[in-house]
Amino acid sequence: MTNIPPSSPKCLPMTYAEMQARGWDELDVLLITGDAYVDHPSFGTALVGRVLEAQGWRVGVIAQPDWNDPEALTVMGRPRLFCGISAGNLDSMVSNYTAARRKRRDDAYSEGGQAGLRPNHAVTVYTQLARRAFPGLPTVIGGIEASMRRVAHYDYWQDKLRPSILADSKADILLYGMAEKAVIEIARRLHEARTDLAGIPGTAVLLGAKASREADFGEHVLLASYEDCLAHKHALLTLTKQVEAEQNPLCGRRLVQCHGERALLVEPPAPPLEQAELDALYELPFTRLPHPSYQKPIPAFTMIKDSVTVVRGCPGGCSFCGLGLHQGKFLASRSEASVLKEIRHLTGARLFRGTISDLGGPSANLYGCANAADSACRTCRRPSCLYPHICNHLRIREKPAVDLMRKSRQLPGVKHVFISSGIRMDVAQYTPAYTAELVRHHVSGHLKVAPEHLHPQVLKRMRKPGADVFSDFRKQFERESRAADKQQYIVPYFISSFPGCTADEMKVVEDYLKREHWKLQQVQDFIPLPMTAAAAMYYTGLDYETEKPIPVTRGLSERKHQKSQLTRRR
């Protein structure tokens, strides 16, 4: 391993001159991303880069390269170990297209919000570019696009079934999930000149035809082959259920899926980081700024620059969301000391104006809760700890979050601390002290909540709690707001055109909005994200649980009608 300091206060280099300023003559790892490079822990490339740097590796970043020119990747020379490739914080098709399959006019993860700086299916395009620029160099793909396309999946924008992204990209190995441990292990093995990258939790490889014929898959979960999925739509529903059932890192089994003569081998998920590991990760020396080469604002950074991540993982298992399949359902919370240390550091930043925009994660009010502590969790295959009811083995604790909120807002230089990343309303029923603290001190005037729908059958297919939970939480919010003598409001989010939702089911939400004289700020037109249960329902036209036919809204005019039911003036 190279003998360099374990960390640096500057952004990772993006040019050869920046390499030279560090005294480097070559990189160990080159990271390629579809996002602008922002050295903040909310950006995956920065997180992975700092993790590798802390191990002593020389890491460089190329952000949004010209995907037609292999030379765009060679500005810092050939890396010694591998190229790490990501589409960015979003799937590139989500970044580039709306739910109506129209080109987006802007991109929040690009300088100046400029659209068109990343290609469609960016992981595949960048990997093929890297293979041309650096023949024979290992290519490692990761991030949300690779993670959610690791097996055969439905691509909504192409409206067809796709093979594993490994088959399309021809990368050497895929990392799914958060991947900090996996990427360190890969760097270590390649440094030791080992070509065997098998057996690393949270990874997938596509074996060659000969290796596939000789392999023993007796203890693996055999998924329907890509060809079977093409021939039989129903196979995708079964495949999705099998993948979901093996997402517990404590009992998950290896998966295998044939693509022609080649076998895709998916290792079980990596375990969540322990609290000390999570603390160490977020205490790496991020500049918390975009690379200095950028002249215009990067909208996504502007939104999160004063936010602090306090919890990872999502136990909700919502059928339309990829968080549980990517981050995992097991929670990991940072220590109070680590969070307060980050806030103190943030208050010293030149551009900080006294407001912490968020103390959160996938669900802010799950900070301090635990769902992998009991022996029953070791064999659990439920995709959700919260649906159809909150599991008895989910340890709901409100005191750690209440204490953290109180201490954070008392720090010198802090004027406000808001919670903007959303909360679970079903959990809030069991944490009245947290809800009171939140409403009285940590709402910026509007609190975003996500009932998603109000029709019972649609909510069931979404794996969301009943409409009564939203109603009860709203009453609780308004009661606490009155007690605090504050005028503040709930901002609900609803999804239109979900599988099984017709204009009749949407009318339940529409009628509610009419009664309450509510005009929505935003409606999410449903997008079937790859590998999710909702995408399987959309593709097959079958209910996920009963496997009986359900209506699916596919046409643009139908979609527009459902959305207009919620957005028209009242």
Coordinates of C-alpha atoms in Angstrom, one line a residue:
M1 CA 0.0 0.0 0.0
T2 CA 1.2 3.5 -0.8
N3 CA 2.8 5.4 2.1
I4 CA 0.7 8.6 2.2
P5 CA -1.3 10.3 4.9
P6 CA -4.6 8.6 5.6
S7 CA -6.7 11.6 4.7
S8 CA -6.6 15.0 3.0
P9 CA -8.4 18.3 3.7
K10 CA -8.7 18.9 0.0
C11 CA -11.1 17.5 -2.6
L12 CA -9.9 14.3 -4.3
P13 CA -8.0 15.2 -7.5
M14 CA -9.7 15.6 -10.8
T15 CA -6.7 16.7 -12.9
Y16 CA -3.1 15.6 -13.3
A17 CA -1.9 19.0 -11.9
E18 CA -3.9 18.2 -8.7
M19 CA -2.2 14.8 -8.5
Q20 CA 1.2 16.4 -8.8
A21 CA 0.4 18.8 -6.1
R22 CA 0.0 15.8 -3.8
G23 CA 3.2 14.3 -5.0
W24 CA 1.5 11.4 -6.8
D25 CA 2.8 10.0 -10.1
E26 CA -0.2 7.6 -10.5
L27 CA -3.6 6.7 -9.1
D28 CA -4.5 3.5 -7.4
V29 CA -8.2 3.9 -8.1
L30 CA -10.1 6.1 -10.5
L31 CA -13.7 6.8 -9.7
I32 CA -16.1 7.8 -12.6
T33 CA -19.4 9.3 -11.8
G34 CA -22.5 10.7 -13.6
D35 CA -22.9 13.4 -10.9
A36 CA -20.8 16.6 -10.5
Y37 CA -18.2 15.8 -7.9
V38 CA -19.2 17.2 -4.5
D39 CA -17.0 16.2 -1.6
H40 CA -19.9 15.7 0.8
P41 CA -21.0 12.4 2.5
S42 CA -24.4 12.6 0.9
F43 CA -22.7 11.9 -2.5
G44 CA -21.8 8.3 -3.0
T45 CA -18.6 8.9 -5.0
A46 CA -17.2 11.2 -2.3
L47 CA -18.1 8.6 0.4
V48 CA -16.4 5.7 -1.5
G49 CA -13.4 7.9 -2.4
R50 CA -12.8 9.0 1.2
V51 CA -13.2 5.5 2.4
L52 CA -10.5 4.3 0.0
E53 CA -8.3 7.3 0.8
A54 CA -8.5 6.5 4.5
Q55 CA -7.0 3.1 3.7
G56 CA -4.0 4.8 2.1
W57 CA -5.0 4.4 -1.6
R58 CA -4.5 7.2 -4.1
V59 CA -7.9 8.1 -5.5
G60 CA -9.0 10.4 -8.3
V61 CA -12.4 11.4 -9.6
I62 CA -13.6 12.1 -13.1
A63 CA -17.1 13.5 -13.1
Q64 CA -19.5 13.5 -16.0
P65 CA -16.9 12.7 -18.7
D66 CA -17.6 13.0 -22.4
W67 CA -18.9 9.5 -23.0
N68 CA -18.0 9.5 -26.7
D69 CA -14.3 10.0 -26.0
P70 CA -12.2 7.4 -24.1
E71 CA -9.4 10.0 -23.8
A72 CA -11.7 11.9 -21.3
L73 CA -10.9 9.2 -18.8
T74 CA -7.1 9.3 -19.2
V75 CA -6.4 12.9 -17.9
M76 CA -4.8 11.4 -14.8
G77 CA -3.3 8.3 -16.4
R78 CA -4.0 4.7 -16.0
P79 CA -5.0 3.7 -12.4
R80 CA -3.0 0.9 -10.9
L81 CA -5.9 -1.2 -9.3
F82 CA -9.3 -0.5 -10.9
C83 CA -11.9 1.9 -12.2
G84 CA -14.9 2.3 -10.0
I85 CA -18.0 3.4 -11.9
S86 CA -21.3 4.9 -10.8
A87 CA -24.2 6.6 -12.5
G88 CA -24.4 9.0 -9.5
N89 CA -26.9 9.3 -6.6
L90 CA -29.8 8.4 -8.9
D91 CA -30.4 5.9 -11.7
S92 CA -29.4 7.8 -14.9
M93 CA -32.8 7.1 -16.4
V94 CA -34.5 8.8 -13.4
S95 CA -32.1 11.7 -13.8
N96 CA -32.8 12.0 -17.5
Y97 CA -36.5 11.3 -17.9
T98 CA -39.8 12.1 -16.3
A99 CA -42.5 9.6 -15.5
A100 CA -44.1 10.5 -18.8
R101 CA -40.8 9.4 -20.5
R102 CA -40.1 13.0 -21.5
K103 CA -36.5 14.4 -21.3
R104 CA -36.0 16.4 -18.2
R105 CA -35.1 20.1 -18.6
D106 CA -32.6 20.1 -15.7
D107 CA -30.4 17.9 -13.6
A108 CA -30.0 18.7 -9.9
Y109 CA -26.7 16.8 -9.7
S110 CA -25.0 18.8 -12.4
E111 CA -23.3 22.2 -12.4
G112 CA -25.9 24.9 -13.0
G113 CA -28.6 22.3 -13.1
Q114 CA -27.7 21.6 -16.7
A115 CA -29.4 18.5 -18.2
G116 CA -27.7 16.2 -20.7
L117 CA -24.3 15.8 -19.0
R118 CA -24.8 12.1 -18.3
P119 CA -25.7 9.4 -20.8
N120 CA -28.7 7.0 -20.5
H121 CA -27.7 3.8 -18.7
A122 CA -24.6 5.6 -17.6
V123 CA -23.0 2.7 -15.8
T124 CA -23.0 0.6 -18.9
V125 CA -21.8 3.5 -21.1
Y126 CA -19.0 4.5 -18.7
T127 CA -17.8 0.9 -18.2
Q128 CA -17.5 0.3 -21.9
L129 CA -15.7 3.6 -22.2
A130 CA -13.3 2.6 -19.4
R131 CA -12.6 -0.7 -21.0
R132 CA -11.6 1.1 -24.2
A133 CA -9.5 3.6 -22.3
F134 CA -7.7 1.1 -20.1
P135 CA -7.7 -2.4 -21.7
G136 CA -7.4 -5.2 -19.2
L137 CA -8.0 -2.9 -16.1
P138 CA -10.6 -4.3 -13.7
T139 CA -13.9 -2.4 -13.8
V140 CA -16.0 -2.2 -10.6
I141 CA -19.6 -0.9 -10.8
G142 CA -21.7 0.3 -8.0
G143 CA -24.2 2.9 -6.8
I144 CA -28.0 2.9 -7.0
E145 CA -28.2 2.1 -10.8
A146 CA -25.9 -0.9 -10.6
S147 CA -27.5 -2.0 -7.3
M148 CA -31.1 -2.0 -8.5
R149 CA -30.2 -3.6 -11.8
R150 CA -28.1 -6.5 -10.5
V151 CA -30.5 -9.2 -11.7
A152 CA -32.8 -9.3 -14.7
H153 CA -35.2 -6.4 -14.3
Y154 CA -37.9 -4.3 -16.0
D155 CA -36.7 -1.0 -17.5
Y156 CA -39.7 1.3 -17.6
W157 CA -38.1 3.8 -20.0
Q158 CA -37.4 1.2 -22.6
D159 CA -40.5 -0.7 -21.7
K160 CA -38.8 -4.1 -21.8
L161 CA -37.0 -6.6 -19.7
R162 CA -33.2 -6.2 -19.3
P163 CA -30.6 -8.6 -18.3
S164 CA -28.3 -8.0 -15.3
I165 CA -26.4 -4.8 -15.8
L166 CA -23.2 -7.0 -15.6
A167 CA -24.2 -8.6 -18.9
D168 CA -24.7 -5.2 -20.6
S169 CA -21.7 -3.4 -19.1
K170 CA -19.2 -6.4 -19.1
A171 CA -17.9 -5.1 -15.8
D172 CA -15.7 -7.4 -13.7
I173 CA -17.7 -7.1 -10.5
L174 CA -20.8 -5.3 -9.2
L175 CA -21.2 -3.8 -5.7
Y176 CA -24.7 -3.4 -4.4
G177 CA -25.8 -1.6 -1.3
M178 CA -23.6 1.0 0.4
A179 CA -20.5 -1.1 -0.3
E180 CA -17.8 0.5 1.9
K181 CA -16.4 -2.8 3.1
A182 CA -16.7 -4.5 -0.2
V183 CA -14.7 -1.8 -2.1
I184 CA -11.9 -2.0 0.5
E185 CA -11.7 -5.7 0.1
I186 CA -11.6 -5.5 -3.6
A187 CA -8.8 -2.9 -3.5
R188 CA -6.9 -5.2 -1.0
R189 CA -7.2 -8.3 -3.2
L190 CA -6.2 -6.5 -6.4
H191 CA -3.2 -4.9 -4.6
E192 CA -2.1 -8.4 -3.7
A193 CA -2.4 -9.4 -7.4
R194 CA -5.3 -11.7 -6.7
T195 CA -7.7 -12.2 -9.6
D196 CA -10.3 -14.1 -7.5
L197 CA -13.0 -11.6 -6.3
A198 CA -15.5 -14.2 -5.3
G199 CA -17.2 -14.5 -2.0
I200 CA -17.4 -10.8 -1.0
P201 CA -20.7 -10.0 0.7
G202 CA -22.7 -7.4 -1.3
T203 CA -21.2 -8.2 -4.7
A204 CA -22.3 -10.0 -7.9
V205 CA -20.2 -11.5 -10.7
L206 CA -21.1 -12.9 -14.1
L207 CA -19.2 -16.2 -14.5
G208 CA -17.9 -17.4 -17.9
A209 CA -19.6 -20.2 -19.7
K210 CA -17.0 -22.8 -18.6
A211 CA -16.9 -21.7 -15.0
S212 CA -20.7 -21.7 -15.0
R213 CA -20.8 -25.3 -16.3
E214 CA -18.3 -26.5 -13.6
A215 CA -19.8 -24.6 -10.7
D216 CA -21.8 -26.3 -8.0
F217 CA -25.0 -24.3 -7.2
G218 CA -26.6 -26.8 -5.0
E219 CA -27.0 -24.5 -2.0
H220 CA -27.9 -21.4 -4.0
V221 CA -31.3 -20.0 -4.6
L222 CA -32.0 -20.6 -8.3
L223 CA -33.8 -17.6 -10.0
A224 CA -35.7 -17.9 -13.2
S225 CA -33.2 -17.4 -16.1
Y226 CA -33.2 -14.2 -18.1
E227 CA -34.6 -16.2 -21.0
D228 CA -37.4 -17.6 -18.9
C229 CA -38.3 -14.1 -17.7
L230 CA -38.5 -13.0 -21.3
A231 CA -40.7 -15.9 -22.2
H232 CA -43.0 -15.8 -19.2
K233 CA -44.0 -12.4 -17.6
H234 CA -45.0 -14.1 -14.4
A235 CA -41.4 -15.2 -13.8
L236 CA -40.4 -11.7 -12.9
L237 CA -42.9 -11.6 -10.0
T238 CA -41.5 -14.8 -8.6
L239 CA -37.9 -13.6 -9.1
T240 CA -38.6 -10.4 -7.3
K241 CA -40.1 -12.2 -4.3
Q242 CA -37.0 -14.5 -4.1
V243 CA -34.6 -11.6 -4.2
E244 CA -36.6 -9.8 -1.5
A245 CA -36.6 -12.9 0.7
E246 CA -32.7 -13.1 0.6
Q247 CA -32.0 -9.5 1.6
N248 CA -31.3 -10.2 5.3
P249 CA -27.5 -10.3 5.6
L250 CA -27.9 -12.6 8.7
C251 CA -29.6 -15.4 6.8
G252 CA -29.6 -14.4 3.1
R253 CA -28.4 -17.1 0.7
R254 CA -26.5 -16.8 -2.6
L255 CA -28.5 -16.3 -5.7
V256 CA -27.8 -17.6 -9.2
Q257 CA -29.5 -16.6 -12.4
C258 CA -28.6 -17.9 -15.8
H259 CA -28.0 -15.6 -18.7
G260 CA -27.6 -18.0 -21.6
E261 CA -24.7 -20.2 -20.8
R262 CA -23.4 -17.8 -18.2
A263 CA -24.4 -17.8 -14.5
L264 CA -24.9 -14.6 -12.6
L265 CA -23.8 -15.2 -9.0
V266 CA -25.1 -12.8 -6.3
E267 CA -23.5 -12.9 -2.9
P268 CA -25.7 -12.3 0.2
P269 CA -25.9 -8.6 1.3
A270 CA -23.2 -7.1 3.4
P271 CA -24.0 -6.6 7.1
P272 CA -24.8 -3.0 8.2
L273 CA -22.0 -1.0 9.7
E274 CA -21.6 -1.0 13.5
Q275 CA -22.1 2.4 15.1
A276 CA -18.3 3.0 15.5
E277 CA -17.8 2.2 11.9
L278 CA -20.6 4.5 10.8
D279 CA -19.2 7.3 13.1
A280 CA -15.7 6.8 11.5
L281 CA -17.2 7.0 8.0
Y282 CA -18.9 10.3 8.6
E283 CA -16.0 11.8 10.4
L284 CA -13.7 11.4 7.4
P285 CA -12.3 14.8 6.3
F286 CA -14.9 15.9 3.7
T287 CA -14.6 19.4 2.6
R288 CA -18.4 19.4 2.3
L289 CA -18.1 21.5 -0.9
P290 CA -18.2 21.0 -4.6
H291 CA -14.8 20.6 -6.3
P292 CA -13.4 24.1 -6.8
S293 CA -13.4 23.8 -10.6
Y294 CA -17.2 24.4 -10.6
Q295 CA -18.3 28.0 -11.2
K296 CA -22.1 27.6 -11.0
P297 CA -24.2 26.1 -8.1
I298 CA -25.1 22.4 -8.0
P299 CA -28.7 22.3 -7.0
A300 CA -28.5 19.0 -5.1
F301 CA -25.6 20.3 -3.1
T302 CA -27.5 23.5 -2.3
M303 CA -30.3 21.4 -0.8
I304 CA -28.2 19.2 1.4
K305 CA -25.1 21.3 2.2
D306 CA -26.2 22.0 5.8
S307 CA -27.8 18.6 6.4
V308 CA -26.4 15.8 8.7
T309 CA -27.1 12.1 8.2
V310 CA -27.8 10.4 11.5
V311 CA -29.3 7.0 10.5
R312 CA -29.0 4.5 7.7
G313 CA -31.3 1.7 6.5
C314 CA -35.0 1.6 5.9
P315 CA -37.3 -1.1 7.5
G316 CA -40.4 0.2 5.7
G317 CA -40.2 -2.1 2.7
C318 CA -42.5 0.1 0.6
S319 CA -43.1 -1.8 -2.7
F320 CA -42.3 1.2 -4.9
C321 CA -39.0 2.2 -3.1
G322 CA -35.5 0.9 -3.7
L323 CA -34.1 1.9 -0.3
G324 CA -34.7 -1.4 1.4
L325 CA -33.1 -3.3 -1.5
H326 CA -30.2 -0.9 -1.6
Q327 CA -29.3 0.2 1.9
G328 CA -31.1 -2.7 3.6
K329 CA -33.8 -2.9 6.2
F330 CA -31.6 -3.0 9.2
L331 CA -31.0 0.3 10.9
A332 CA -27.6 1.8 11.9
S333 CA -27.5 5.0 13.9
R334 CA -24.5 7.2 14.5
S335 CA -23.6 8.0 18.1
E336 CA -24.8 11.3 19.6
A337 CA -21.2 12.4 20.1
S338 CA -20.4 11.9 16.4
V339 CA -23.4 13.8 15.2
L340 CA -22.7 16.7 17.5
K341 CA -19.1 16.8 16.5
E342 CA -20.2 17.1 12.8
I343 CA -22.6 20.0 13.7
R344 CA -19.8 21.8 15.5
H345 CA -17.6 21.4 12.5
L346 CA -20.4 22.7 10.2
T347 CA -21.0 25.8 12.3
G348 CA -17.4 26.8 11.6
A349 CA -17.9 26.7 7.9
R350 CA -17.7 30.1 6.1
L351 CA -21.1 29.8 4.4
F352 CA -23.0 28.4 7.3
R353 CA -25.9 30.7 8.4
G354 CA -27.0 29.0 11.6
T355 CA -29.6 26.6 10.2
I356 CA -29.2 22.8 10.1
S357 CA -31.5 21.9 7.3
D358 CA -31.9 18.2 8.3
L359 CA -31.0 15.7 10.9
G360 CA -32.2 12.6 9.2
G361 CA -31.8 9.7 6.8
P362 CA -34.4 7.5 5.1
S363 CA -36.7 8.0 8.1
A364 CA -35.6 10.6 10.7
N365 CA -37.7 9.3 13.6
L366 CA -36.0 5.9 13.4
Y367 CA -32.8 7.3 14.8
G368 CA -31.8 5.2 17.8
C369 CA -34.2 2.4 17.0
A370 CA -33.0 -1.1 16.4
N371 CA -34.3 -4.1 14.3
A372 CA -31.4 -6.6 14.2
A373 CA -30.9 -7.1 17.9
D374 CA -33.2 -10.1 18.6
S375 CA -32.5 -13.7 17.6
A376 CA -35.7 -13.8 15.6
C377 CA -34.2 -11.2 13.3
R378 CA -31.5 -13.6 12.3
T379 CA -34.0 -15.7 10.3
C380 CA -36.5 -13.1 9.3
R381 CA -37.3 -12.9 5.6
R382 CA -40.0 -10.2 5.8
P383 CA -39.2 -7.3 3.4
S384 CA -40.7 -4.9 6.0
C385 CA -40.5 -4.4 9.7
L386 CA -43.4 -2.0 9.6
Y387 CA -46.0 -3.6 7.3
P388 CA -48.6 -5.1 7.7
H389 CA -47.9 -4.2 11.3
I390 CA -44.9 -3.0 13.3
C391 CA -42.9 -6.0 14.2
N392 CA -42.5 -6.8 17.9
H393 CA -38.8 -7.2 17.4
L394 CA -38.4 -3.6 16.2
R395 CA -37.1 -1.8 19.2
I396 CA -38.7 1.7 19.1
R397 CA -36.7 4.2 21.1
E398 CA -37.6 7.9 21.1
K399 CA -35.2 9.1 23.8
P400 CA -32.0 9.1 21.7
A401 CA -33.6 11.2 19.0
V402 CA -35.2 13.6 21.5
D403 CA -31.9 14.0 23.3
L404 CA -30.1 14.6 20.0
M405 CA -32.5 17.2 18.8
R406 CA -32.3 19.1 22.1
K407 CA -28.5 19.1 22.3
S408 CA -28.0 20.0 18.6
R409 CA -30.1 23.1 18.8
Q410 CA -28.3 24.2 21.9
L411 CA -24.9 24.2 20.3
P412 CA -23.2 27.6 19.8
G413 CA -23.7 29.0 16.4
V414 CA -26.9 27.0 15.8
K415 CA -30.1 29.0 15.4
H416 CA -32.4 26.3 13.9
V417 CA -32.4 22.6 13.5
F418 CA -35.0 21.2 11.1
I419 CA -36.1 17.7 10.2
S420 CA -36.8 17.6 6.4
S421 CA -36.0 14.1 5.4
G422 CA -39.4 12.7 6.4
I423 CA -40.7 10.5 9.2
R424 CA -42.7 7.4 9.6
M425 CA -46.2 8.3 10.8
D426 CA -46.9 4.8 12.0
V427 CA -43.9 4.9 14.2
A428 CA -44.8 8.4 15.4
Q429 CA -47.9 6.9 17.1
Y430 CA -45.6 5.2 19.6
T431 CA -43.2 8.2 20.1
P432 CA -45.4 11.1 21.4
A433 CA -42.4 12.8 23.1
Y434 CA -40.5 12.8 19.8
T435 CA -43.5 14.1 17.8
A436 CA -44.0 16.9 20.4
E437 CA -40.3 17.8 20.2
L438 CA -40.4 17.7 16.4
V439 CA -43.5 19.9 16.0
R440 CA -42.6 22.4 18.7
H441 CA -38.9 23.0 17.7
H442 CA -37.9 21.4 14.4
V443 CA -40.5 22.2 11.7
S444 CA -39.6 25.1 9.3
G445 CA -43.3 25.9 8.8
H446 CA -44.1 22.9 6.7
L447 CA -43.5 19.2 7.5
K448 CA -43.4 16.7 4.6
V449 CA -45.2 13.4 5.2
A450 CA -46.0 10.7 2.7
P451 CA -49.3 8.9 3.1
E452 CA -48.9 8.1 -0.6
H453 CA -52.6 7.2 -1.0
L454 CA -55.8 6.8 0.9
H455 CA -57.6 3.8 -0.8
P456 CA -57.1 0.7 1.3
Q457 CA -56.3 -1.7 -1.6
V458 CA -53.8 0.7 -3.1
L459 CA -52.1 1.2 0.3
K460 CA -51.9 -2.5 0.7
R461 CA -50.1 -2.9 -2.6
M462 CA -47.8 -0.1 -1.6
R463 CA -47.2 -1.7 1.8
K464 CA -48.2 1.5 3.5
P465 CA -50.2 1.9 6.7
G466 CA -54.0 2.7 6.5
A467 CA -55.4 6.1 6.0
D468 CA -56.3 6.3 9.7
V469 CA -52.6 6.6 10.5
F470 CA -52.3 9.8 8.4
S471 CA -55.5 11.2 10.0
D472 CA -54.2 10.5 13.5
F473 CA -50.8 12.0 12.8
R474 CA -52.4 15.1 11.3
K475 CA -54.5 15.6 14.5
Q476 CA -51.4 15.1 16.6
F477 CA -49.4 17.6 14.5
E478 CA -52.1 20.2 14.7
R479 CA -52.6 19.7 18.5
E480 CA -48.9 20.2 19.2
S481 CA -48.7 23.2 16.8
R482 CA -51.6 24.9 18.7
A483 CA -49.9 24.1 22.0
A484 CA -46.7 25.8 20.7
D485 CA -48.8 28.7 19.3
K486 CA -47.3 28.1 15.9
Q487 CA -48.9 28.3 12.4
Q488 CA -47.4 25.4 10.6
Y489 CA -48.6 22.9 8.1
I490 CA -48.3 19.4 6.9
V491 CA -47.4 18.9 3.2
P492 CA -48.6 15.4 2.1
Y493 CA -47.2 13.5 -0.8
F494 CA -49.4 11.2 -2.9
I495 CA -48.6 8.9 -5.8
S496 CA -50.8 8.7 -8.9
S497 CA -51.1 5.8 -11.4
F498 CA -49.9 3.1 -9.0
P499 CA -50.6 -0.5 -10.1
G500 CA -54.1 -1.3 -9.2
C501 CA -55.1 2.3 -9.0
T502 CA -57.7 3.6 -11.5
A503 CA -59.5 6.9 -11.5
D504 CA -62.0 5.4 -9.1
E505 CA -59.3 4.7 -6.4
M506 CA -57.7 8.0 -7.1
K507 CA -61.1 9.7 -6.4
V508 CA -60.8 8.6 -2.8
V509 CA -57.8 11.0 -2.4
E510 CA -59.4 13.6 -4.6
D511 CA -62.6 13.7 -2.4
Y512 CA -60.5 14.0 0.7
L513 CA -58.6 17.0 -0.7
K514 CA -61.9 18.6 -1.7
R515 CA -63.3 18.2 1.8
E516 CA -60.2 19.6 3.4
H517 CA -59.8 22.4 0.8
W518 CA -56.3 21.2 0.2
K519 CA -54.2 22.1 -2.8
L520 CA -51.2 19.9 -3.3
Q521 CA -47.8 21.3 -4.0
Q522 CA -46.6 18.1 -5.6
V523 CA -47.9 14.8 -6.8
Q524 CA -45.5 11.9 -7.7
D525 CA -46.5 10.2 -10.9
F526 CA -45.6 6.6 -10.3
I527 CA -42.3 5.4 -11.8
P528 CA -41.6 1.6 -11.7
L529 CA -38.0 1.5 -10.3
P530 CA -36.0 -1.6 -11.4
M531 CA -36.2 -4.7 -9.2
T532 CA -39.0 -3.3 -6.9
A533 CA -42.2 -5.2 -6.2
A534 CA -44.2 -2.3 -7.7
A535 CA -42.2 -2.7 -11.0
A536 CA -43.1 -6.4 -11.0
M537 CA -46.8 -5.5 -10.6
Y538 CA -46.6 -2.9 -13.3
Y539 CA -44.8 -5.2 -15.8
T540 CA -46.9 -8.3 -15.1
G541 CA -50.3 -6.7 -14.4
L542 CA -50.6 -9.0 -11.4
D543 CA -51.1 -8.3 -7.7
Y544 CA -47.8 -9.0 -5.8
E545 CA -49.4 -11.1 -3.1
T546 CA -52.5 -12.8 -4.7
E547 CA -51.0 -12.9 -8.2
K548 CA -54.4 -12.1 -9.6
P549 CA -54.8 -9.6 -12.5
I550 CA -55.1 -5.9 -11.5
P551 CA -55.6 -2.8 -13.7
V552 CA -52.5 -0.9 -14.6
T553 CA -52.4 2.6 -15.9
R554 CA -50.0 2.8 -18.8
G555 CA -51.1 5.4 -21.3
L556 CA -50.0 9.0 -21.0
S557 CA -53.6 10.3 -21.1
E558 CA -54.7 8.1 -18.3
R559 CA -51.7 9.1 -16.2
K560 CA -52.4 12.8 -16.8
H561 CA -56.0 12.3 -15.7
Q562 CA -55.0 10.7 -12.4
K563 CA -52.5 13.3 -11.7
S564 CA -54.9 16.1 -12.5
Q565 CA -57.4 14.6 -10.1
L566 CA -55.1 15.8 -7.3
T567 CA -53.7 19.0 -8.7
R568 CA -56.7 20.7 -10.2
R569 CA -57.9 23.9 -8.5
R570 CA -60.8 23.4 -6.0

